[in-house]
XYZ file of C-alpha atoms in Angstrom:
757
model
C -65.625 30.643 14.566
C -61.980 30.400 15.544
C -60.365 26.795 15.422
C -59.766 26.327 19.035
C -57.146 23.256 18.401
C -54.354 25.379 17.004
C -52.184 27.737 19.510
C -52.725 30.573 17.361
C -56.685 30.015 17.485
C -56.751 29.466 21.222
C -54.780 32.002 21.794
C -57.241 34.719 19.982
C -60.297 33.076 21.016
C -58.915 33.438 25.181
C -57.962 37.216 24.213
C -61.231 37.768 22.677
C -63.202 36.157 25.539
C -61.239 38.182 28.008
C -61.621 41.618 26.182
C -65.902 41.115 25.622
C -65.945 39.989 29.723
C -63.876 43.020 30.831
C -66.651 45.224 29.231
C -69.436 43.637 31.174
C -70.294 44.628 34.437
C -71.296 41.257 36.232
C -67.699 39.551 35.456
C -65.493 41.806 37.259
C -67.899 41.362 40.170
C -67.680 37.450 39.673
C -63.845 37.614 39.488
C -63.623 39.283 42.871
C -66.039 37.714 44.792
C -63.906 34.368 43.792
C -60.572 36.126 44.439
C -62.038 36.831 48.165
C -63.671 33.563 49.138
C -60.524 32.381 47.881
C -58.254 34.243 50.256
C -60.754 33.903 53.050
C -60.494 30.266 52.718
C -56.713 30.282 52.689
C -56.597 32.349 55.718
C -59.540 31.055 58.005
C -58.388 28.990 60.971
C -58.919 25.691 61.707
C -61.652 25.647 64.364
C -63.975 28.012 62.046
C -63.008 25.994 59.095
C -64.584 22.931 60.556
C -67.507 24.547 62.075
C -71.354 24.062 60.416
C -71.525 27.180 59.733
C -68.446 27.577 57.318
C -68.903 24.393 55.867
C -72.517 25.238 54.899
C -71.336 28.412 53.569
C -68.426 26.705 52.041
C -71.225 24.307 50.347
C -73.950 26.371 49.091
C -71.521 29.506 47.899
C -71.899 30.064 44.212
C -68.967 32.471 44.033
C -67.251 30.293 41.672
C -70.278 28.971 39.672
C -73.950 28.735 39.731
C -75.359 25.209 39.800
C -78.198 26.455 38.261
C -80.261 23.374 39.437
C -80.669 25.314 42.956
C -79.730 24.097 46.091
C -79.466 20.561 46.899
C -79.658 19.713 50.747
C -76.467 19.451 52.535
C -77.031 20.204 56.005
C -76.078 16.876 57.018
C -72.934 17.003 55.011
C -71.974 20.163 56.774
C -72.558 18.878 60.053
C -70.292 16.083 59.454
C -66.759 16.106 61.198
C -64.948 13.584 59.043
C -66.024 15.574 55.815
C -64.424 18.867 57.257
C -61.333 17.147 58.256
C -60.672 15.556 55.112
C -61.264 19.421 53.361
C -59.082 20.893 55.685
C -55.952 18.661 55.202
C -56.477 19.111 51.995
C -56.400 23.070 52.245
C -53.248 23.117 54.051
C -51.366 20.318 52.380
C -52.300 21.443 48.589
C -50.447 24.460 47.907
C -46.754 23.650 49.046
C -47.485 20.149 47.387
C -45.522 19.365 44.224
C -47.784 18.658 40.982
C -47.587 15.040 41.304
C -48.522 15.119 44.764
C -51.627 17.725 43.894
C -53.393 15.119 41.637
C -52.830 12.742 44.694
C -54.037 14.910 47.099
C -57.040 16.002 45.173
C -58.272 12.215 43.891
C -57.391 11.108 47.375
C -59.753 13.555 49.102
C -62.309 13.206 46.240
C -62.824 9.874 46.829
C -63.438 9.844 50.296
C -65.564 13.212 50.448
C -67.664 11.825 48.045
C -68.257 8.291 49.800
C -69.279 10.257 53.068
C -71.697 12.536 51.250
C -73.308 9.882 49.239
C -74.205 8.420 52.901
C -75.418 11.569 54.052
C -77.073 13.845 51.253
C -80.209 12.183 49.613
C -78.949 13.240 46.033
C -75.309 13.508 44.705
C -74.386 17.887 45.329
C -71.819 16.858 42.399
C -71.996 20.743 41.425
C -71.381 21.903 44.729
C -68.332 19.222 45.177
C -66.661 20.800 42.214
C -66.917 24.420 43.661
C -65.451 23.427 47.271
C -62.461 21.499 45.468
C -61.949 24.467 42.936
C -61.732 27.043 46.330
C -59.501 24.519 48.052
C -57.079 23.752 45.581
C -56.254 27.236 43.582
C -55.189 26.623 39.953
C -56.585 22.949 39.284
C -60.031 23.682 38.999
C -62.016 26.126 35.972
C -65.365 27.289 37.112
C -67.212 24.814 34.745
C -68.988 22.805 37.400
C -70.725 20.758 35.132
C -68.412 17.870 34.041
C -70.344 17.700 30.679
C -69.839 21.261 29.539
C -66.143 20.719 30.319
C -66.074 17.482 28.141
C -67.769 19.626 25.324
C -65.284 22.373 25.908
C -61.995 19.818 25.769
C -63.136 18.425 22.708
C -63.406 21.456 21.044
C -59.856 21.864 22.271
C -58.559 18.805 21.121
C -57.763 17.341 24.310
C -58.968 13.550 25.139
C -62.015 13.511 26.815
C -61.779 9.891 28.563
C -59.891 12.098 31.514
C -61.589 11.794 35.086
C -63.127 14.933 36.118
C -60.233 16.716 38.546
C -57.823 15.676 35.761
C -59.727 17.102 32.811
C -60.180 20.645 34.649
C -56.337 20.776 34.788
C -55.747 19.719 31.468
C -57.610 22.478 29.959
C -56.037 25.097 32.368
C -52.848 23.269 31.178
C -53.631 23.853 27.774
C -54.059 27.753 28.002
C -50.929 27.534 30.242
C -49.170 26.509 27.308
C -50.619 29.424 24.649
C -51.095 32.078 27.108
C -47.972 31.365 29.927
C -48.610 31.122 33.266
C -50.801 33.131 35.276
C -48.749 34.089 38.055
C -49.699 33.993 42.211
C -52.214 31.471 42.700
C -54.603 34.072 44.604
C -54.060 36.905 42.320
C -56.644 38.059 39.924
C -54.845 36.778 36.809
C -54.834 33.279 37.976
C -58.942 33.673 38.787
C -59.279 35.008 35.313
C -57.534 32.257 33.797
C -60.087 30.049 36.243
C -62.945 31.627 34.470
C -61.915 31.535 31.226
C -62.907 28.257 29.852
C -66.263 29.075 30.881
C -66.400 32.467 28.730
C -64.600 30.274 25.905
C -67.867 27.754 26.752
C -70.241 30.203 26.084
C -68.252 31.821 22.870
C -67.505 28.444 21.109
C -69.435 25.328 22.523
C -72.838 26.471 23.945
C -73.788 29.483 21.249
C -72.852 27.349 17.520
C -74.813 24.316 19.133
C -77.874 23.526 17.266
C -79.293 21.726 20.200
C -78.003 24.022 22.715
C -81.143 24.273 25.982
C -78.974 26.544 28.011
C -77.839 30.168 27.045
C -75.647 32.923 29.010
C -77.396 35.885 29.834
C -75.379 38.439 28.380
C -76.122 41.406 31.052
C -75.380 39.030 34.033
C -73.746 36.123 32.642
C -76.479 33.720 34.312
C -77.258 30.570 32.451
C -80.925 29.980 31.826
C -83.031 27.628 29.895
C -83.701 28.241 26.107
C -86.959 26.791 25.761
C -88.962 26.207 22.560
C -92.503 27.628 21.752
C -95.439 25.178 21.960
C -95.624 24.982 18.300
C -92.018 23.542 17.554
C -91.976 20.815 20.580
C -92.280 17.042 20.580
C -96.046 16.188 20.924
C -95.635 13.793 23.654
C -93.484 11.033 24.750
C -93.227 7.212 24.077
C -93.718 4.915 26.972
C -90.642 2.607 27.523
C -90.679 -0.393 29.588
C -88.025 -0.387 32.412
C -88.090 3.811 32.473
C -84.248 5.490 32.502
C -82.556 2.150 32.972
C -83.748 0.824 30.002
C -82.965 4.048 27.465
C -79.557 3.353 29.064
C -78.871 -0.026 28.501
C -80.187 0.901 24.700
C -77.475 3.681 24.437
C -74.687 1.613 25.510
C -74.408 0.127 22.328
C -73.560 3.323 20.636
C -71.179 4.767 22.620
C -68.149 4.011 19.893
C -70.154 5.078 17.248
C -72.665 2.319 15.022
C -75.061 2.249 11.965
C -78.709 2.640 12.163
C -79.110 -0.819 11.258
C -76.963 -2.504 13.987
C -78.634 -0.155 16.387
C -81.723 -1.212 15.620
C -80.692 -4.794 15.998
C -79.061 -4.400 19.410
C -82.611 -2.915 20.657
C -84.051 -6.066 18.943
C -81.723 -8.426 21.076
C -82.926 -6.340 24.185
C -85.893 -7.118 23.197
C -86.425 -10.229 20.977
C -90.690 -9.972 20.697
C -90.482 -6.447 19.608
C -91.653 -5.528 16.162
C -89.654 -3.506 13.808
C -91.958 -0.877 13.891
C -91.912 -1.047 17.611
C -87.817 -0.681 17.519
C -87.877 1.794 15.039
C -90.305 4.347 17.475
C -87.914 3.544 20.249
C -84.961 4.374 18.001
C -86.929 7.657 17.229
C -87.607 8.455 20.544
C -84.318 8.537 21.465
C -83.344 11.025 19.149
C -86.198 13.528 19.558
C -87.584 12.511 22.972
C -84.119 12.146 24.751
C -81.692 14.395 22.824
C -79.124 11.350 24.156
C -77.953 10.174 20.121
C -77.381 12.054 16.988
C -77.863 10.763 13.267
C -75.986 11.727 10.325
C -77.143 9.964 7.105
C -77.004 6.187 8.662
C -74.448 6.677 11.227
C -75.135 7.272 14.991
C -73.145 8.300 17.617
C -74.107 9.976 21.370
C -74.366 13.395 22.017
C -72.568 15.336 24.476
C -75.646 14.713 26.820
C -76.193 11.135 25.785
C -72.265 10.464 26.852
C -72.578 12.281 30.241
C -76.114 10.276 30.484
C -74.666 6.871 30.412
C -71.700 7.711 32.423
C -73.396 9.136 35.448
C -77.173 7.641 35.211
C -77.864 11.335 36.316
C -81.143 12.137 35.191
C -80.313 15.481 35.357
C -78.246 15.160 31.843
C -81.551 14.761 30.228
C -84.397 16.644 31.668
C -83.125 20.237 30.566
C -83.842 18.751 27.302
C -87.143 17.653 27.819
C -88.642 20.631 30.008
C -87.296 22.779 26.768
C -88.350 20.299 24.255
C -91.636 18.309 25.117
C -94.589 19.454 24.772
C -96.137 19.551 28.405
C -93.171 18.455 30.310
C -92.572 22.353 31.654
C -96.369 22.859 31.902
C -96.989 19.609 34.593
C -93.656 21.100 36.592
C -94.590 24.653 36.688
C -98.488 23.538 37.902
C -97.025 21.177 40.609
C -95.160 24.259 42.027
C -98.723 25.970 43.084
C -99.247 22.697 45.448
C -99.925 18.987 45.043
C -102.960 17.311 42.963
C -104.216 14.284 42.314
C -103.353 12.057 39.014
C -106.427 12.824 37.435
C -106.190 16.386 38.184
C -102.765 16.492 36.397
C -104.056 14.605 33.480
C -106.831 17.236 32.944
C -104.258 19.952 33.014
C -102.206 18.564 30.591
C -105.246 17.855 28.570
C -105.499 21.796 28.001
C -101.871 22.368 26.763
C -103.135 20.032 23.652
C -106.559 19.593 22.840
C -105.022 16.657 20.258
C -104.587 14.738 23.335
C -108.283 13.609 23.426
C -107.597 10.645 25.557
C -105.479 10.315 28.967
C -102.549 8.192 27.092
C -100.076 11.077 26.285
C -100.845 12.736 29.633
C -100.376 9.682 31.617
C -97.188 8.597 29.981
C -95.612 12.176 30.352
C -96.376 11.574 34.379
C -95.127 8.545 34.427
C -92.068 10.103 33.031
C -91.468 12.424 35.369
C -92.331 10.082 38.248
C -89.480 7.728 37.091
C -87.093 10.461 36.477
C -87.269 11.323 40.284
C -89.339 14.813 39.582
C -92.696 13.925 40.932
C -93.570 11.636 43.858
C -96.598 10.441 45.217
C -97.532 12.224 48.744
C -98.961 10.366 51.334
C -102.683 11.671 50.548
C -101.423 9.789 47.067
C -101.514 12.855 45.460
C -98.694 13.886 42.520
C -96.473 16.161 44.186
C -92.478 17.673 43.244
C -89.778 15.964 44.396
C -86.475 18.083 45.507
C -85.017 17.775 42.134
C -88.510 18.497 40.671
C -88.780 21.767 42.426
C -85.233 22.605 42.034
C -85.788 22.163 37.858
C -89.504 24.008 38.252
C -88.033 27.108 39.575
C -85.675 27.584 36.337
C -88.810 27.648 34.243
C -88.565 31.227 33.985
C -91.263 31.485 31.174
C -94.852 30.810 31.318
C -95.822 27.506 29.614
C -97.711 27.592 26.759
C -100.340 25.766 24.937
C -100.796 24.543 21.362
C -103.240 27.172 19.916
C -104.055 25.360 16.890
C -104.919 21.487 18.035
C -102.733 18.860 16.719
C -104.514 16.124 15.052
C -103.853 12.429 15.352
C -102.024 11.383 12.032
C -100.450 8.802 10.086
C -96.688 8.435 9.354
C -97.541 9.129 5.903
C -98.414 12.517 6.850
C -96.057 13.805 8.568
C -92.514 12.741 10.046
C -89.354 13.845 12.138
C -86.038 13.872 10.881
C -85.466 10.289 12.276
C -88.925 9.093 10.991
C -91.124 9.801 13.764
C -94.561 11.088 13.619
C -95.122 15.044 14.061
C -98.247 16.968 14.731
C -99.447 20.130 15.073
C -99.663 22.562 12.020
C -98.244 26.225 12.205
C -98.764 29.002 9.488
C -95.085 29.697 7.527
C -93.529 32.102 8.531
C -91.399 34.206 6.251
C -89.546 37.328 6.407
C -90.414 40.694 4.508
C -88.150 41.210 1.280
C -86.226 44.148 3.177
C -85.398 41.803 5.849
C -83.706 39.148 3.797
C -81.828 41.426 1.795
C -80.386 43.365 5.131
C -79.825 39.991 6.300
C -77.413 38.817 3.692
C -73.464 38.905 4.640
C -72.040 41.854 3.736
C -68.995 40.630 2.371
C -71.040 38.570 -0.211
C -72.956 41.478 -1.863
C -75.572 40.728 -4.754
C -78.197 43.714 -6.230
C -81.207 44.036 -4.448
C -83.062 43.377 -7.675
C -81.549 40.379 -8.376
C -82.749 39.324 -4.641
C -86.052 40.542 -5.114
C -86.052 38.614 -8.188
C -85.289 35.466 -6.525
C -87.720 35.944 -3.653
C -90.384 36.811 -6.415
C -90.014 33.465 -8.414
C -89.545 31.720 -5.434
C -93.036 32.661 -3.787
C -95.145 32.949 -7.366
C -96.581 29.920 -5.976
C -98.475 28.668 -2.863
C -96.976 25.360 -2.853
C -93.853 25.517 -6.151
C -91.229 27.492 -4.277
C -88.612 26.152 -7.067
C -86.108 28.221 -8.491
C -83.178 27.800 -11.366
C -80.263 29.724 -11.328
C -77.930 29.718 -14.764
C -75.479 32.282 -16.122
C -71.983 32.835 -15.611
C -69.348 30.270 -13.597
C -68.221 31.585 -10.620
C -70.463 34.709 -10.486
C -72.106 33.361 -7.190
C -75.244 31.285 -7.843
C -74.464 29.017 -4.821
C -73.531 31.689 -2.720
C -77.022 33.638 -3.740
C -78.672 30.746 -2.792
C -77.029 30.050 0.041
C -77.092 33.338 1.698
C -80.658 33.872 0.633
C -81.584 30.320 2.712
C -79.448 31.821 5.708
C -81.359 34.845 5.817
C -84.471 33.675 6.037
C -83.215 32.318 9.420
C -81.323 35.384 10.525
C -83.440 35.239 13.623
C -82.318 31.923 14.614
C -79.566 30.634 16.797
C -78.823 27.921 14.185
C -79.534 29.224 10.364
C -77.401 26.796 8.751
C -80.291 24.314 10.097
C -82.748 25.794 7.325
C -80.065 24.926 4.444
C -78.838 21.871 2.622
C -76.682 22.020 -0.117
C -76.572 18.613 -2.515
C -73.518 18.551 -5.028
C -75.146 16.552 -7.870
C -72.742 13.622 -9.362
C -73.038 12.486 -12.771
C -75.261 9.207 -13.380
C -78.342 10.002 -11.082
C -80.485 8.188 -13.480
C -83.316 7.897 -10.485
C -84.361 8.798 -7.231
C -82.516 6.735 -5.119
C -79.339 8.838 -5.294
C -81.234 11.904 -3.767
C -83.830 10.337 -1.642
C -82.062 6.931 -0.947
C -83.660 3.646 -0.993
C -84.868 0.296 0.457
C -81.818 -2.174 0.709
C -82.158 -4.804 -1.707
C -80.554 -7.438 0.362
C -82.091 -6.321 3.488
C -86.112 -5.110 2.801
C -86.414 -3.942 7.007
C -83.531 -1.735 6.125
C -83.844 1.764 4.399
C -80.038 3.441 3.350
C -81.031 6.889 3.790
C -79.497 10.325 2.552
C -78.629 14.116 4.087
C -81.252 15.205 1.401
C -84.175 12.585 2.725
C -83.662 13.682 6.269
C -84.113 17.273 5.686
C -86.628 16.710 3.420
C -88.344 14.715 6.912
C -87.139 17.481 9.217
C -88.683 20.050 7.146
C -92.149 17.967 6.864
C -92.515 18.086 10.835
C -91.446 22.295 10.750
C -93.643 23.719 8.381
C -93.574 27.164 10.182
C -90.209 27.977 8.752
C -88.768 27.245 5.545
C -86.293 25.030 4.304
C -83.480 25.605 1.394
C -82.741 22.670 -0.617
C -79.767 23.506 -3.296
C -78.905 21.342 -6.101
C -75.517 22.583 -6.672
C -74.872 21.660 -10.616
C -78.144 20.333 -10.873
C -77.690 19.844 -14.696
C -74.663 17.170 -14.420
C -77.557 14.785 -14.249
C -81.042 14.825 -15.715
C -83.169 16.009 -12.920
C -86.188 15.087 -14.480
C -84.642 11.573 -13.608
C -83.544 12.147 -9.929
C -86.171 14.885 -9.291
C -89.237 12.981 -10.495
C -91.443 12.232 -7.352
C -90.785 15.917 -5.854
C -91.509 17.383 -9.343
C -94.727 15.348 -9.735
C -95.746 16.475 -6.505
C -95.103 19.813 -6.471
C -97.306 20.225 -9.542
C -100.325 17.919 -8.476
C -100.155 17.896 -4.813
C -100.215 14.738 -3.915
C -97.547 12.956 -1.484
C -94.078 12.127 -2.065
C -93.507 8.834 -3.088
C -90.449 7.315 -1.009
C -90.748 3.455 -1.343
C -93.492 0.616 -2.013
C -93.234 -1.119 0.786
C -96.571 -0.131 2.807
C -95.523 0.192 6.122
C -92.094 1.980 7.736
C -88.618 0.744 6.528
C -86.018 1.521 9.134
C -88.125 4.916 10.271
C -88.781 5.985 6.650
C -92.563 6.220 5.627
C -93.709 5.077 1.933
C -95.240 8.566 1.291
C -95.202 11.928 3.130
C -96.809 15.062 1.439
C -94.780 17.644 -0.501
C -93.729 20.402 2.347
C -94.998 23.519 0.980
C -92.315 25.087 3.361
C -89.597 23.425 0.911
C -87.782 25.435 -1.198
C -85.912 24.200 -4.137
C -82.846 26.105 -5.621
C -80.835 24.839 -8.562
C -77.889 25.995 -10.014
C -76.892 25.361 -13.607
C -74.248 25.686 -15.699
C -74.433 25.190 -19.838
C -71.456 23.715 -21.335
C -70.109 20.166 -22.805
C -70.894 18.193 -19.452
C -73.778 19.294 -18.053
C -77.443 18.558 -19.749
C -80.027 21.014 -20.972
C -83.056 21.266 -18.799
C -86.585 19.655 -19.807
C -89.972 21.244 -20.385
C -91.077 19.287 -17.023
C -88.402 21.395 -15.291
C -88.671 24.458 -16.327
C -92.505 24.821 -16.552
C -92.271 24.237 -12.370
C -89.181 26.918 -11.829
C -88.451 30.507 -12.044
C -85.510 30.525 -14.196
C -82.956 33.512 -13.115
C -79.605 34.148 -15.671
C -77.620 36.701 -14.444
C -74.183 37.310 -16.535
C -73.079 40.989 -15.513
C -70.534 41.309 -12.678
C -69.993 44.370 -11.309
C -65.948 44.643 -10.815
C -65.346 47.171 -8.304
C -68.203 45.745 -5.638
C -65.752 42.504 -5.109
C -65.012 42.483 -1.593
C -61.728 41.271 -2.004
C -60.638 44.553 -3.279
C -60.484 45.577 0.890
C -59.335 42.445 1.879
C -56.347 42.071 -0.046
C -52.983 42.848 0.996
C -51.481 43.886 -2.235
C -50.297 47.835 -2.448
C -52.214 50.157 -3.438
C -51.017 50.916 -6.761
C -51.227 47.193 -7.201
C -54.616 47.218 -6.476
C -55.663 49.436 -8.774
C -53.520 48.047 -11.701
C -55.569 44.915 -11.007
C -58.774 46.302 -10.848
C -58.234 48.515 -13.908
C -56.892 45.272 -15.990
C -59.914 43.238 -14.764
C -62.593 45.554 -15.660
C -60.996 46.278 -19.366
C -60.943 42.725 -20.140
C -64.552 42.039 -18.394
C -65.844 44.776 -20.789
C -64.248 42.829 -23.785
C -65.506 39.455 -23.240
C -68.747 40.258 -21.731
C -70.374 40.227 -25.742
C -69.363 36.847 -26.225
C -69.837 35.359 -22.786
C -66.409 34.444 -22.217
C -65.932 36.770 -19.416
C -65.662 35.732 -15.418
C -67.237 36.000 -12.266
C -66.055 36.458 -8.467
C -64.328 33.247 -8.154
C -61.716 34.199 -10.583
C -61.092 37.873 -9.411
C -60.697 35.783 -6.049
C -58.023 33.273 -7.492
C -56.392 36.251 -9.327
C -55.825 38.089 -6.016
C -55.133 34.891 -4.310
C -52.267 33.996 -6.646
C -50.524 37.769 -6.614
C -50.608 37.768 -2.868
C -48.834 34.699 -2.722
C -46.367 35.366 -5.163
C -45.535 38.516 -3.357
C -45.050 36.504 -0.140
C -42.822 34.314 -1.752
C -40.912 36.842 -2.849
C -40.003 35.321 -6.005
C -41.732 36.151 -8.736
C -42.127 40.031 -9.474
C -45.472 41.600 -9.627
C -46.115 42.307 -13.274
C -44.624 38.695 -14.408
C -47.453 37.176 -11.728
C -50.182 39.093 -12.961
C -49.161 37.953 -16.580
C -49.158 34.118 -15.070
C -52.285 34.890 -13.142
C -54.524 36.045 -16.515
C -52.916 32.930 -18.449
C -53.510 30.417 -16.115
C -57.373 31.955 -14.927
C -58.992 33.770 -17.580
C -57.238 32.612 -21.095
C -57.988 28.668 -20.648
C -61.665 29.113 -21.165
C -61.321 31.450 -24.180
C -62.842 29.093 -27.216
C -65.496 29.585 -29.981
C -66.123 29.738 -33.672
C -65.027 32.198 -36.178
C -67.312 35.252 -35.959
C -67.143 39.204 -36.611
C -68.115 39.478 -32.589
C -65.683 36.740 -31.069
C -62.629 38.292 -33.497
C -63.240 42.083 -32.024
C -63.555 39.880 -28.341
C -60.048 38.694 -29.097
C -58.579 41.595 -30.528
C -59.799 43.556 -27.875
C -58.198 41.131 -25.368
C -54.915 40.641 -27.088
C -54.648 45.066 -27.187
C -55.494 45.163 -23.535
C -52.818 42.910 -22.589
C -49.791 44.671 -24.774
C -51.058 47.802 -23.348
C -50.488 46.427 -19.734
C -47.113 44.473 -20.951
C -48.655 41.051 -19.874
C -46.172 39.036 -22.850
C -46.818 35.859 -22.055
C -50.939 36.323 -22.023
C -51.147 38.687 -24.877
C -48.797 36.160 -27.431
C -51.306 33.112 -26.443
C -54.114 35.453 -27.269
C -52.690 35.943 -30.467
C -52.056 32.526 -31.296
C -55.657 32.054 -30.450
C -56.861 34.986 -32.749
C -54.591 33.623 -35.769
C -56.461 30.205 -35.379
C -59.804 32.023 -35.410
C -58.669 33.586 -38.649
C -56.906 30.669 -40.309
C -58.624 27.863 -39.183
C -62.306 29.044 -38.550
C -61.933 28.034 -34.774
C -59.656 28.599 -31.529
C -59.340 26.908 -28.188
C -56.805 27.312 -25.438
C -56.203 23.930 -25.239
C -54.613 22.751 -28.922
């Protein structure tokens, strides 16, 4: 993914986006349609522009961008001569004004039109207003009609997001002008393409990588469609919160500038002094999982882009996309009401068919009440539930047939399954595991491992129905962590967010108990739990049993694994719960125990040297130990990417193969990391133009390979040192060969040798 904050990264991203768009048949039709309508608007006579028919066409046209939500009724707006007159004056004055005057015209006209529209339309057609202003003011607006999405793109580009709407559009375009140059005549095709470019960047660099994305652009048509989750992966119902959306807004206001979990819970307590801690924790969990307005990382909280937009606008549309695609039953109710109105009792019965685990009316009733408070559903004259205008527009966006849970969810205690924030989850789906052939195919082609090695890891991990635990040991720099990472990401290759199934935790010296990995109850505040990324990952895995979650403990023997892994080692063996704390009730959303997730994959990497600890039988009995020492120099991907000349590259390759063969018998050879570093040193030396190639190669070998040479006298070690010395002498690497000769002399006369003397 390119870095859009830099000139080079933004330039390359823009060029790639346009190149890809030009290959799509829909893109040319889109830009030509915008250009045609902008020219028509520019050339139309005053009498026609002010007519109701032209105003209807102007407000309802989707040439610039589809609103996605359908059509807000603007018939009264189109009849308003006062609004039409404001827009006409803007159109006539805009192109002839300077930059400051243009900004003032847009600001004043926007304010006036928004005031009048608010009096005439049932709902604020803000997306339509962006489209209208984009047609009237060439060069001032992008085609991103949704302001939240524009702010997300601006953030990725490094542009301050606190700008007013029209100013932020202009700031994004100005940034592109800086790196791409001016696009030319305001109504020319290059200018229209520049107007669409922010949307193309949003699709490529903001929307697609976003783990919580609820929308995706269709590759064939460019149309934005909702991206829904299957029933098994959805939140099983919603929490009833008194006061509706207004209360939610009051809750999240506190997190606008970021805060800790503890401070946020205290804020919730101040809003409802009589509430119990458990209630506050449940409300907190709902804001993360049911509303998607908060994001937690460790103990830190911040608003998501959705949360920021909801807080700024108060518009329910900012959160409804999340609920339709993430909450079980939410889409079912809207889809059902599209067929006609029904009584409240009928709606409850229909929702209970979605989840057989809803054995009472409580969960369906809460869902119905939320849809009413979000202005999606209302009561008609016969007191039946029916869709509002907003509800109809969202229901039209449900392009799938809403599903039901094939396995009834069960009402379970928090100790059985919790989500990443500690919320109760239910519904069990079988673990989905890819066949080995697809796992191998899913590995990054730039980081290749022998198929048999991947197969060995796969067999070792799945040889037991619960203990999916492997220890990778062997040569430092051979790619142990990369193997674990590649395997984990390949298991999620069918997901848009493969990084969600992997967490790499660097183990630190001094981890003497599970608190370092799984967190602990704050000794100064028993209602507070100090969480870790590993804990949140474990909780998330427990609520998503259909997918494998891989926890990698990097350098796991820097501390004693049997100490900091004790709860997991015990639970994976016995099948008992993982004990997290002994408080009895949830602490800050963390239950006292959870079952060992059978979808958890545990991979530890191990180096054996003077800084590490040996592995105890308690660990070894539960793990599949995989050792790999042999490195194929020829398949190292760095050869193809190197900027060295062909002859130089061949010299380095042959030297490395020879050194590898000489040092392999005494296990002092090197891995891909060393190969990468040697090539990197040579490339930088060549770029600097000061160090001649043979001198740079001598220095690289001296600094990256020789420091690891050590050992006590033995015929095998002497043979390895002599072979290494001869290879270096033949290559005329004088400093490196002299150093090995010194070490060989020490070995013969002192009985031991090491680089550091």
